[in-house]
Amino acid sequence: MRLSLRPKMLLVSILLALVHVSYQQFNPGFNQQNQQQFNQQQNQQQNQQQTNSLADRTIYQFIKSNPRTTRFGELVDRVSQLTVQSLANVLSSTNQVSGRAGVNDLTVFVPINEALNQVPNDMSMIKNDLENLVILERLNLDRLRELNNQKITKTYGYKPRLTLRTVKNFYLFNKDLVSTQNNQMTQKRQAVYPLATTYTPQMAQSNMNFMQTNDSSAYDMYANSVSGQTDSNSPISSKLPYDEVFLLNNAMVLDMFELSNGIVYLISDYPRFYDKSLLVLLNDNDVPGLAQNLNYWIARAAQSFRMGNENLKNVLNAYGQNTYFLPIDSAMSKFNDKEKLNNDTFLFDQLFKAHRVSNQILFDYYLDNHDPTVISDTGLPVVTKHYRSNGQDVIEVSIGHVKGRILPNYRNIYCASGVIHLVDTVLGIPGRNAYQEISTIQELSTFRSLVDRSQTYRQMLDQTPSQNLNMGNIGKRQIGPNNSGINNSFNMFQNQASNQMQQSQFNSDPNFKYMTILAPNDAALIGIKDQLMNNMTAIEELLSNHIIVDNNANRVFYTDHDDSIFQNSQSYSTMNPNFMLTAKVVQDSTGSMNQVTLHLRENEAIRTRIINGNSRVSNGVVHIVDRALTTATVLDITVLLERYSSQNMPNQPAFNQFVDALRSTGIFNDLKQPEKKYTLFIPTNEALARYQEVFSSNDAEKKRNLLYRHICMDQNLQSDLIQTSNSQYQDLICRNLLGQDLTLTKDQNGLVSKWTDNSKAKILNDFSGTYSSAYVIEEPLLNKQLPNYGLNNLNSAFRFNTNFFIICFGLIVFFYGLI
């Protein structure tokens, strides 16, 4: 019996997959480029087969049979019992639907099962919500792009409050996303999916466990799906472009399906609207835990109303298209100046309005797009950043450069007053001084210890100006990274805020000197901290090099979103009169933010880069930088390697396995000799995990080859020399002990080491010494397409068997002949 074409294709695909798996298992030289091509072909073939199988199915048949949409299908059946022209009939009909849409002209946004854990109790409300997710138009991806930032009006329901949005994927270039994958495309795909998308307000717990996240976040699921590990239940489709994100309100589009009577988009959330003001929503406790986190605002609104001031109560009870970032009770309790909170004028006109953006509905994903700049009612820039930290989804929010976090279980709550986000910090008005801010940041612990050694600088950074009503360097307008000005849609509050804020600059206390602090992280100070600790003069000189002061206008300087930002080629005075810095400012890869590097005006080799900045404090602003601005150098790097190689530090795992192996070669002792120069590229222990048989075996040659691949002799490549006099980056090249060229250079992510264009590793830390230098790298410098002196197959006990390939190919021919 001859089989149809579809079973033939399926059987051939299975056999090819078997060959591929076998080839990959028995041949570790199967390179990642081939892997990507194979996965892409497999995905295309699977997508084509899926399209063919769905072409004859209706939307209703699909949602009832797909395991990820069964709960939506159940709701459709329940609401269909309420009317004659049921929603189930609409989604399954192949005829005209009440004259309102053609059979091929429907688009349905279907929340996945996880997004429907809690729905309204009112069936009529559920019915209208579901009917509003049925769009009376066929919206393909191009049409979604055309409708960017537009409200949907043609739905099967009544009064929809839905907006489509297509945003550029900033996560492709987000340096805070840490990936351990070697596959570059996998890294891109992981970065695509904005984080924390599976949270809904209804999932909040009454025990106020604010930061709890789902066991399997959308970020993780997305990462798995694009690394070739996807299955039929994967929430992300390869059919969607990796450089764009499609949104329906706060819901992410996860997948799309072409059906006989329209298109289905699976979405991550249930886009619910509460037809109540914020105050009524709190009083009715419709969102579990919301009111319990905002007791301060409820009580103050009632108290002020009794005293004759209706402002706060009226604004909480108002209807409108606004966005609120409301500090929770614990954030208000930590606010330093309790006396000012008792002042209704300060509380409403400065603090509350700093947390409101009027006449704009802003779900948190929108604010990662920094152009145009969004402005609060008091004229402060508002931005968010989604990233991944310690396995958790983090949503950082900044208003007026004061940073906090949006609570993942209490975000994007859409009601008649607007969109509500709860935040863990009072924003807009700095509540900490520089010393307090530095003390809260783990990666600045070494810098803080240096500050503690100096009574002068400890007191300086711990000071707070006598007036704390200032709202930042606002002036008359806010300027984005491209000096494009503020958001054109900013409302009447703009002029009002400008007039108010001109009198409340950082120089509100004329006798106080505000500081721009460049704080080196722990990795930047590893090489010099020991020699500094007992030298007070050296400590205070180092600290003075890292504090910029504006002796003319008493300003502080930001990287973005302000009228006072670092300007390219501009020089800046520090507290060390002999240490003038010059800025190099370029836009990042997204074109939305600035990358700022500062170097000693007389020596560009002494420089540092702002890697995480704009943390506004009461006495200035704190930027975290990646290098120490000092002329001090390390003579003997062996002391550093012995002391720090076994330590697991933030962003740098231990690397003592390579260092221990280095001792057996005699090179370790040579590093102490001034007349001998080396450059070492040291993989971390984690990176060497798959080469354990080399270190544990008696094969001295393989062990030596692995080490020698990463060692250059007679050359000391110092990273300070990468930047040339014209502010461009050059490649520094040395020849390793196997006679191959290794390159030290920079890309958009920082220092990297390369061996040919096909093999490179990110540098996690560098120990640049006078005699020799060492660089800790994320991955070994190995390339499966070029000779590795027997190292290719070290991570597998198998070799590719040609006979096995012949057998598999013969099976394909045999079975194809049978069918």
PDB file of C-alpha atoms in Angstrom, residues 190-435:
ATOM      1  CA  GLN A 190      16.803  34.949  24.511  1.00  0.00           C
ATOM      2  CA  ALA A 191      17.058  38.691  24.583  1.00  0.00           C
ATOM      3  CA  VAL A 192      14.031  39.203  22.378  1.00  0.00           C
ATOM      4  CA  TYR A 193      11.386  38.320  24.834  1.00  0.00           C
ATOM      5  CA  PRO A 194      10.762  41.123  27.356  1.00  0.00           C
ATOM      6  CA  LEU A 195      10.684  39.713  30.811  1.00  0.00           C
ATOM      7  CA  ALA A 196       8.091  39.007  33.472  1.00  0.00           C
ATOM      8  CA  THR A 197       5.274  38.641  30.977  1.00  0.00           C
ATOM      9  CA  THR A 198       3.427  35.823  32.666  1.00  0.00           C
ATOM     10  CA  TYR A 199       2.441  37.855  35.690  1.00  0.00           C
ATOM     11  CA  THR A 200      -1.102  39.115  36.110  1.00  0.00           C
ATOM     12  CA  PRO A 201      -2.558  41.225  38.904  1.00  0.00           C
ATOM     13  CA  GLN A 202      -4.935  38.404  39.756  1.00  0.00           C
ATOM     14  CA  MET A 203      -1.979  36.167  40.609  1.00  0.00           C
ATOM     15  CA  ALA A 204      -0.974  38.409  43.527  1.00  0.00           C
ATOM     16  CA  GLN A 205      -0.810  36.735  46.910  1.00  0.00           C
ATOM     17  CA  SER A 206      -2.379  38.290  49.993  1.00  0.00           C
ATOM     18  CA  ASN A 207       0.753  37.519  51.979  1.00  0.00           C
ATOM     19  CA  MET A 208       2.429  40.408  50.141  1.00  0.00           C
ATOM     20  CA  ASN A 209       5.178  38.283  48.686  1.00  0.00           C
ATOM     21  CA  PHE A 210       5.942  41.006  46.200  1.00  0.00           C
ATOM     22  CA  MET A 211       8.902  39.668  44.330  1.00  0.00           C
ATOM     23  CA  GLN A 212       7.782  36.062  43.885  1.00  0.00           C
ATOM     24  CA  THR A 213       7.886  34.927  40.272  1.00  0.00           C
ATOM     25  CA  ASN A 214       6.565  31.984  38.333  1.00  0.00           C
ATOM     26  CA  ASP A 215       8.673  28.842  38.316  1.00  0.00           C
ATOM     27  CA  SER A 216       8.846  28.964  34.543  1.00  0.00           C
ATOM     28  CA  SER A 217       8.920  32.545  33.334  1.00  0.00           C
ATOM     29  CA  ALA A 218       8.207  33.528  29.763  1.00  0.00           C
ATOM     30  CA  TYR A 219      11.865  34.483  29.482  1.00  0.00           C
ATOM     31  CA  ASP A 220      12.973  30.931  30.253  1.00  0.00           C
ATOM     32  CA  MET A 221      10.383  29.412  27.962  1.00  0.00           C
ATOM     33  CA  TYR A 222      11.431  31.716  25.167  1.00  0.00           C
ATOM     34  CA  ALA A 223      15.096  30.892  25.653  1.00  0.00           C
ATOM     35  CA  ASN A 224      14.351  27.171  25.438  1.00  0.00           C
ATOM     36  CA  SER A 225      12.262  27.504  22.330  1.00  0.00           C
ATOM     37  CA  VAL A 226      14.922  29.253  20.287  1.00  0.00           C
ATOM     38  CA  SER A 227      17.814  27.053  21.322  1.00  0.00           C
ATOM     39  CA  GLY A 228      16.408  24.069  19.523  1.00  0.00           C
ATOM     40  CA  GLN A 229      14.730  22.589  22.595  1.00  0.00           C
ATOM     41  CA  THR A 230      11.184  23.515  21.700  1.00  0.00           C
ATOM     42  CA  ASP A 231       8.322  21.039  21.724  1.00  0.00           C
ATOM     43  CA  SER A 232       4.647  21.117  20.799  1.00  0.00           C
ATOM     44  CA  ASN A 233       3.841  22.956  24.027  1.00  0.00           C
ATOM     45  CA  SER A 234       6.446  25.675  23.601  1.00  0.00           C
ATOM     46  CA  PRO A 235       4.871  29.104  24.171  1.00  0.00           C
ATOM     47  CA  ILE A 236       7.013  30.907  21.595  1.00  0.00           C
ATOM     48  CA  SER A 237       6.897  30.510  17.854  1.00  0.00           C
ATOM     49  CA  SER A 238       9.802  30.781  15.471  1.00  0.00           C
ATOM     50  CA  LYS A 239       7.317  32.330  13.038  1.00  0.00           C
ATOM     51  CA  LEU A 240       7.586  35.610  14.939  1.00  0.00           C
ATOM     52  CA  PRO A 241      10.452  38.019  14.142  1.00  0.00           C
ATOM     53  CA  TYR A 242      13.193  38.095  16.756  1.00  0.00           C
ATOM     54  CA  ASP A 243      13.815  41.858  16.534  1.00  0.00           C
ATOM     55  CA  GLU A 244      10.244  42.986  17.239  1.00  0.00           C
ATOM     56  CA  VAL A 245       7.746  42.492  20.025  1.00  0.00           C
ATOM     57  CA  PHE A 246       3.993  42.682  19.368  1.00  0.00           C
ATOM     58  CA  LEU A 247       1.740  43.797  22.214  1.00  0.00           C
ATOM     59  CA  LEU A 248      -1.980  43.946  22.871  1.00  0.00           C
ATOM     60  CA  ASN A 249      -2.114  46.290  25.854  1.00  0.00           C
ATOM     61  CA  ASN A 250       0.291  44.553  28.239  1.00  0.00           C
ATOM     62  CA  ALA A 251      -0.037  41.109  26.621  1.00  0.00           C
ATOM     63  CA  MET A 252       2.772  39.682  24.501  1.00  0.00           C
ATOM     64  CA  VAL A 253       2.037  37.883  21.263  1.00  0.00           C
ATOM     65  CA  LEU A 254       3.568  34.432  21.686  1.00  0.00           C
ATOM     66  CA  ASP A 255       2.458  32.544  18.591  1.00  0.00           C
ATOM     67  CA  MET A 256       0.316  32.842  15.473  1.00  0.00           C
ATOM     68  CA  PHE A 257      -1.802  30.371  13.507  1.00  0.00           C
ATOM     69  CA  GLU A 258      -3.384  30.765  10.068  1.00  0.00           C
ATOM     70  CA  LEU A 259      -6.790  29.060  10.008  1.00  0.00           C
ATOM     71  CA  SER A 260      -9.603  28.684   7.496  1.00  0.00           C
ATOM     72  CA  ASN A 261     -11.622  31.618   8.833  1.00  0.00           C
ATOM     73  CA  GLY A 262      -8.934  33.870  10.250  1.00  0.00           C
ATOM     74  CA  ILE A 263      -5.805  34.211  12.367  1.00  0.00           C
ATOM     75  CA  VAL A 264      -5.229  33.281  16.005  1.00  0.00           C
ATOM     76  CA  TYR A 265      -2.563  34.992  18.098  1.00  0.00           C
ATOM     77  CA  LEU A 266      -1.689  33.432  21.422  1.00  0.00           C
ATOM     78  CA  ILE A 267      -1.009  36.096  24.048  1.00  0.00           C
ATOM     79  CA  SER A 268       0.676  35.955  27.439  1.00  0.00           C
ATOM     80  CA  ASP A 269      -1.921  37.819  29.528  1.00  0.00           C
ATOM     81  CA  TYR A 270      -5.627  38.416  29.884  1.00  0.00           C
ATOM     82  CA  PRO A 271      -6.015  42.141  28.995  1.00  0.00           C
ATOM     83  CA  ARG A 272      -8.563  42.960  31.652  1.00  0.00           C
ATOM     84  CA  PHE A 273     -10.099  46.402  32.233  1.00  0.00           C
ATOM     85  CA  TYR A 274     -11.666  47.443  35.548  1.00  0.00           C
ATOM     86  CA  ASP A 275     -14.447  49.951  34.899  1.00  0.00           C
ATOM     87  CA  LYS A 276     -13.806  51.684  38.222  1.00  0.00           C
ATOM     88  CA  SER A 277     -11.656  54.507  39.445  1.00  0.00           C
ATOM     89  CA  LEU A 278      -8.519  53.652  41.369  1.00  0.00           C
ATOM     90  CA  LEU A 279     -10.069  54.673  44.691  1.00  0.00           C
ATOM     91  CA  VAL A 280     -13.145  52.502  44.141  1.00  0.00           C
ATOM     92  CA  LEU A 281     -10.932  49.652  42.966  1.00  0.00           C
ATOM     93  CA  LEU A 282      -9.006  49.879  46.226  1.00  0.00           C
ATOM     94  CA  ASN A 283     -12.119  50.109  48.379  1.00  0.00           C
ATOM     95  CA  ASP A 284     -13.770  47.139  46.635  1.00  0.00           C
ATOM     96  CA  ASN A 285     -10.547  45.070  46.860  1.00  0.00           C
ATOM     97  CA  ASP A 286     -11.025  43.698  43.331  1.00  0.00           C
ATOM     98  CA  VAL A 287      -7.291  43.067  42.959  1.00  0.00           C
ATOM     99  CA  PRO A 288      -6.138  40.909  45.898  1.00  0.00           C
ATOM    100  CA  GLY A 289      -3.363  42.598  47.845  1.00  0.00           C
ATOM    101  CA  LEU A 290      -3.498  45.909  45.979  1.00  0.00           C
ATOM    102  CA  ALA A 291      -5.236  47.918  48.703  1.00  0.00           C
ATOM    103  CA  GLN A 292      -3.086  46.314  51.410  1.00  0.00           C
ATOM    104  CA  ASN A 293      -0.007  47.773  49.733  1.00  0.00           C
ATOM    105  CA  LEU A 294      -1.487  51.270  49.389  1.00  0.00           C
ATOM    106  CA  ASN A 295      -2.880  51.886  52.874  1.00  0.00           C
ATOM    107  CA  TYR A 296      -0.817  55.051  53.146  1.00  0.00           C
ATOM    108  CA  TRP A 297      -2.470  56.677  50.140  1.00  0.00           C
ATOM    109  CA  ILE A 298      -5.965  55.598  51.142  1.00  0.00           C
ATOM    110  CA  ALA A 299      -5.532  56.945  54.667  1.00  0.00           C
ATOM    111  CA  ARG A 300      -3.929  60.232  53.577  1.00  0.00           C
ATOM    112  CA  ALA A 301      -6.659  60.874  51.002  1.00  0.00           C
ATOM    113  CA  ALA A 302      -9.324  60.426  53.723  1.00  0.00           C
ATOM    114  CA  GLN A 303      -7.371  62.499  56.245  1.00  0.00           C
ATOM    115  CA  SER A 304      -6.763  65.403  53.859  1.00  0.00           C
ATOM    116  CA  PHE A 305     -10.408  65.324  52.779  1.00  0.00           C
ATOM    117  CA  ARG A 306     -11.526  65.701  56.406  1.00  0.00           C
ATOM    118  CA  MET A 307      -9.182  68.673  56.715  1.00  0.00           C
ATOM    119  CA  GLY A 308     -10.752  70.318  53.681  1.00  0.00           C
ATOM    120  CA  ASN A 309      -8.161  69.363  51.040  1.00  0.00           C
ATOM    121  CA  GLU A 310      -9.812  67.292  48.299  1.00  0.00           C
ATOM    122  CA  ASN A 311      -6.875  67.109  45.877  1.00  0.00           C
ATOM    123  CA  LEU A 312      -5.589  63.632  46.688  1.00  0.00           C
ATOM    124  CA  LYS A 313      -9.029  62.034  46.983  1.00  0.00           C
ATOM    125  CA  ASN A 314     -10.193  63.625  43.734  1.00  0.00           C
ATOM    126  CA  VAL A 315      -7.179  62.460  41.743  1.00  0.00           C
ATOM    127  CA  LEU A 316      -7.480  58.890  43.052  1.00  0.00           C
ATOM    128  CA  ASN A 317     -11.154  58.928  42.146  1.00  0.00           C
ATOM    129  CA  ALA A 318     -10.732  60.567  38.745  1.00  0.00           C
ATOM    130  CA  TYR A 319     -11.355  58.928  35.371  1.00  0.00           C
ATOM    131  CA  GLY A 320      -8.766  59.426  32.672  1.00  0.00           C
ATOM    132  CA  GLN A 321      -5.992  58.053  30.478  1.00  0.00           C
ATOM    133  CA  ASN A 322      -3.181  58.376  33.006  1.00  0.00           C
ATOM    134  CA  THR A 323      -0.316  56.252  34.294  1.00  0.00           C
ATOM    135  CA  TYR A 324       0.571  55.983  37.985  1.00  0.00           C
ATOM    136  CA  PHE A 325       3.722  54.625  39.644  1.00  0.00           C
ATOM    137  CA  LEU A 326       2.543  54.402  43.236  1.00  0.00           C
ATOM    138  CA  PRO A 327       5.074  53.802  46.045  1.00  0.00           C
ATOM    139  CA  ILE A 328       3.874  51.059  48.381  1.00  0.00           C
ATOM    140  CA  ASP A 329       3.527  51.500  52.141  1.00  0.00           C
ATOM    141  CA  SER A 330       7.012  50.190  52.941  1.00  0.00           C
ATOM    142  CA  ALA A 331       8.534  52.678  50.467  1.00  0.00           C
ATOM    143  CA  MET A 332       6.696  55.596  52.084  1.00  0.00           C
ATOM    144  CA  SER A 333       7.807  54.472  55.529  1.00  0.00           C
ATOM    145  CA  LYS A 334      11.455  54.610  54.410  1.00  0.00           C
ATOM    146  CA  PHE A 335      11.210  58.161  53.074  1.00  0.00           C
ATOM    147  CA  ASN A 336      13.772  60.157  55.045  1.00  0.00           C
ATOM    148  CA  ASP A 337      11.984  63.439  55.627  1.00  0.00           C
ATOM    149  CA  LYS A 338       8.764  62.460  57.402  1.00  0.00           C
ATOM    150  CA  GLU A 339       8.000  66.107  58.210  1.00  0.00           C
ATOM    151  CA  LYS A 340       7.597  66.997  54.557  1.00  0.00           C
ATOM    152  CA  LEU A 341       5.137  64.137  54.065  1.00  0.00           C
ATOM    153  CA  ASN A 342       2.846  65.860  56.550  1.00  0.00           C
ATOM    154  CA  ASN A 343       2.672  68.837  54.185  1.00  0.00           C
ATOM    155  CA  ASP A 344      -0.255  68.266  51.790  1.00  0.00           C
ATOM    156  CA  THR A 345       1.205  70.678  49.236  1.00  0.00           C
ATOM    157  CA  PHE A 346       4.500  68.813  49.101  1.00  0.00           C
ATOM    158  CA  LEU A 347       2.802  65.407  49.113  1.00  0.00           C
ATOM    159  CA  PHE A 348       0.457  66.202  46.235  1.00  0.00           C
ATOM    160  CA  ASP A 349       2.187  68.831  44.087  1.00  0.00           C
ATOM    161  CA  GLN A 350       5.682  67.370  44.235  1.00  0.00           C
ATOM    162  CA  LEU A 351       5.704  63.764  45.363  1.00  0.00           C
ATOM    163  CA  PHE A 352       2.443  62.412  43.941  1.00  0.00           C
ATOM    164  CA  LYS A 353       2.671  64.282  40.639  1.00  0.00           C
ATOM    165  CA  ALA A 354       6.244  63.079  40.216  1.00  0.00           C
ATOM    166  CA  HIS A 355       4.755  59.568  40.055  1.00  0.00           C
ATOM    167  CA  ARG A 356       2.027  60.357  37.513  1.00  0.00           C
ATOM    168  CA  VAL A 357       2.110  60.722  33.731  1.00  0.00           C
ATOM    169  CA  SER A 358      -1.100  62.400  32.625  1.00  0.00           C
ATOM    170  CA  ASN A 359      -2.962  61.720  29.384  1.00  0.00           C
ATOM    171  CA  GLN A 360      -0.878  58.670  28.478  1.00  0.00           C
ATOM    172  CA  ILE A 361      -1.574  54.969  28.963  1.00  0.00           C
ATOM    173  CA  LEU A 362       1.829  53.374  29.511  1.00  0.00           C
ATOM    174  CA  PHE A 363       2.208  49.663  30.063  1.00  0.00           C
ATOM    175  CA  ASP A 364       5.670  49.011  31.416  1.00  0.00           C
ATOM    176  CA  TYR A 365       7.074  47.522  28.194  1.00  0.00           C
ATOM    177  CA  TYR A 366       6.461  50.788  26.369  1.00  0.00           C
ATOM    178  CA  LEU A 367       8.915  52.660  28.582  1.00  0.00           C
ATOM    179  CA  ASP A 368      11.943  50.620  27.534  1.00  0.00           C
ATOM    180  CA  ASN A 369      11.669  52.672  24.371  1.00  0.00           C
ATOM    181  CA  HIS A 370      13.515  55.823  25.419  1.00  0.00           C
ATOM    182  CA  ASP A 371      12.758  57.916  22.382  1.00  0.00           C
ATOM    183  CA  PRO A 372      10.803  60.111  22.753  1.00  0.00           C
ATOM    184  CA  THR A 373      11.365  60.637  26.440  1.00  0.00           C
ATOM    185  CA  VAL A 374       8.287  60.220  28.625  1.00  0.00           C
ATOM    186  CA  ILE A 375       7.868  63.003  31.179  1.00  0.00           C
ATOM    187  CA  SER A 376       6.052  62.931  34.519  1.00  0.00           C
ATOM    188  CA  ASP A 377       3.697  65.698  35.629  1.00  0.00           C
ATOM    189  CA  THR A 378       6.579  67.455  37.388  1.00  0.00           C
ATOM    190  CA  GLY A 379       8.808  67.359  34.315  1.00  0.00           C
ATOM    191  CA  LEU A 380      10.939  64.326  35.228  1.00  0.00           C
ATOM    192  CA  PRO A 381      12.086  61.666  32.716  1.00  0.00           C
ATOM    193  CA  VAL A 382      10.465  58.243  33.170  1.00  0.00           C
ATOM    194  CA  VAL A 383      12.117  55.057  31.847  1.00  0.00           C
ATOM    195  CA  THR A 384      12.034  51.333  32.557  1.00  0.00           C
ATOM    196  CA  LYS A 385      14.428  48.488  31.853  1.00  0.00           C
ATOM    197  CA  HIS A 386      13.539  44.791  31.877  1.00  0.00           C
ATOM    198  CA  TYR A 387      16.369  42.394  32.573  1.00  0.00           C
ATOM    199  CA  ARG A 388      17.317  39.136  34.255  1.00  0.00           C
ATOM    200  CA  SER A 389      19.192  38.972  37.578  1.00  0.00           C
ATOM    201  CA  ASN A 390      19.989  35.846  39.611  1.00  0.00           C
ATOM    202  CA  GLY A 391      17.326  33.867  37.774  1.00  0.00           C
ATOM    203  CA  GLN A 392      14.630  36.456  38.475  1.00  0.00           C
ATOM    204  CA  ASP A 393      12.788  38.862  36.198  1.00  0.00           C
ATOM    205  CA  VAL A 394      13.510  42.459  37.171  1.00  0.00           C
ATOM    206  CA  ILE A 395      11.642  45.575  36.033  1.00  0.00           C
ATOM    207  CA  GLU A 396      13.690  48.625  36.916  1.00  0.00           C
ATOM    208  CA  VAL A 397      11.955  52.005  36.801  1.00  0.00           C
ATOM    209  CA  SER A 398      13.541  55.430  37.041  1.00  0.00           C
ATOM    210  CA  ILE A 399      11.788  58.761  37.549  1.00  0.00           C
ATOM    211  CA  GLY A 400      14.034  61.779  37.658  1.00  0.00           C
ATOM    212  CA  HIS A 401      17.004  59.354  37.766  1.00  0.00           C
ATOM    213  CA  VAL A 402      15.864  57.969  41.119  1.00  0.00           C
ATOM    214  CA  LYS A 403      15.662  54.213  40.604  1.00  0.00           C
ATOM    215  CA  GLY A 404      13.354  51.571  42.001  1.00  0.00           C
ATOM    216  CA  ARG A 405      11.574  48.428  40.884  1.00  0.00           C
ATOM    217  CA  ILE A 406       8.062  47.706  39.706  1.00  0.00           C
ATOM    218  CA  LEU A 407       6.492  44.886  41.686  1.00  0.00           C
ATOM    219  CA  PRO A 408       5.960  42.075  39.146  1.00  0.00           C
ATOM    220  CA  ASN A 409       2.646  40.972  40.669  1.00  0.00           C
ATOM    221  CA  TYR A 410       1.218  44.510  40.715  1.00  0.00           C
ATOM    222  CA  ARG A 411       1.823  46.046  37.324  1.00  0.00           C
ATOM    223  CA  ASN A 412      -0.191  47.024  34.253  1.00  0.00           C
ATOM    224  CA  ILE A 413      -3.434  47.170  36.253  1.00  0.00           C
ATOM    225  CA  TYR A 414      -5.809  48.922  33.840  1.00  0.00           C
ATOM    226  CA  CYS A 415      -8.790  50.731  35.349  1.00  0.00           C
ATOM    227  CA  ALA A 416     -10.929  53.807  34.632  1.00  0.00           C
ATOM    228  CA  SER A 417      -8.276  56.059  36.195  1.00  0.00           C
ATOM    229  CA  GLY A 418      -5.547  54.658  33.938  1.00  0.00           C
ATOM    230  CA  VAL A 419      -2.736  52.136  34.319  1.00  0.00           C
ATOM    231  CA  ILE A 420      -1.375  51.394  37.792  1.00  0.00           C
ATOM    232  CA  HIS A 421       2.115  50.136  38.650  1.00  0.00           C
ATOM    233  CA  LEU A 422       3.267  49.631  42.234  1.00  0.00           C
ATOM    234  CA  VAL A 423       6.897  50.519  42.962  1.00  0.00           C
ATOM    235  CA  ASP A 424       9.154  49.676  45.894  1.00  0.00           C
ATOM    236  CA  THR A 425      10.790  53.095  46.193  1.00  0.00           C
ATOM    237  CA  VAL A 426       9.762  56.729  46.343  1.00  0.00           C
ATOM    238  CA  LEU A 427      10.887  57.989  42.936  1.00  0.00           C
ATOM    239  CA  GLY A 428      11.590  61.479  41.646  1.00  0.00           C
ATOM    240  CA  ILE A 429      12.843  62.744  45.016  1.00  0.00           C
ATOM    241  CA  PRO A 430      16.096  61.159  46.235  1.00  0.00           C
ATOM    242  CA  GLY A 431      15.757  59.550  49.632  1.00  0.00           C
ATOM    243  CA  ARG A 432      19.423  58.545  50.057  1.00  0.00           C
ATOM    244  CA  ASN A 433      22.724  60.358  49.892  1.00  0.00           C
ATOM    245  CA  ALA A 434      25.704  59.062  47.921  1.00  0.00           C
ATOM    246  CA  TYR A 435      27.207  57.038  50.762  1.00  0.00           C
TER     247      TYR A 435
END
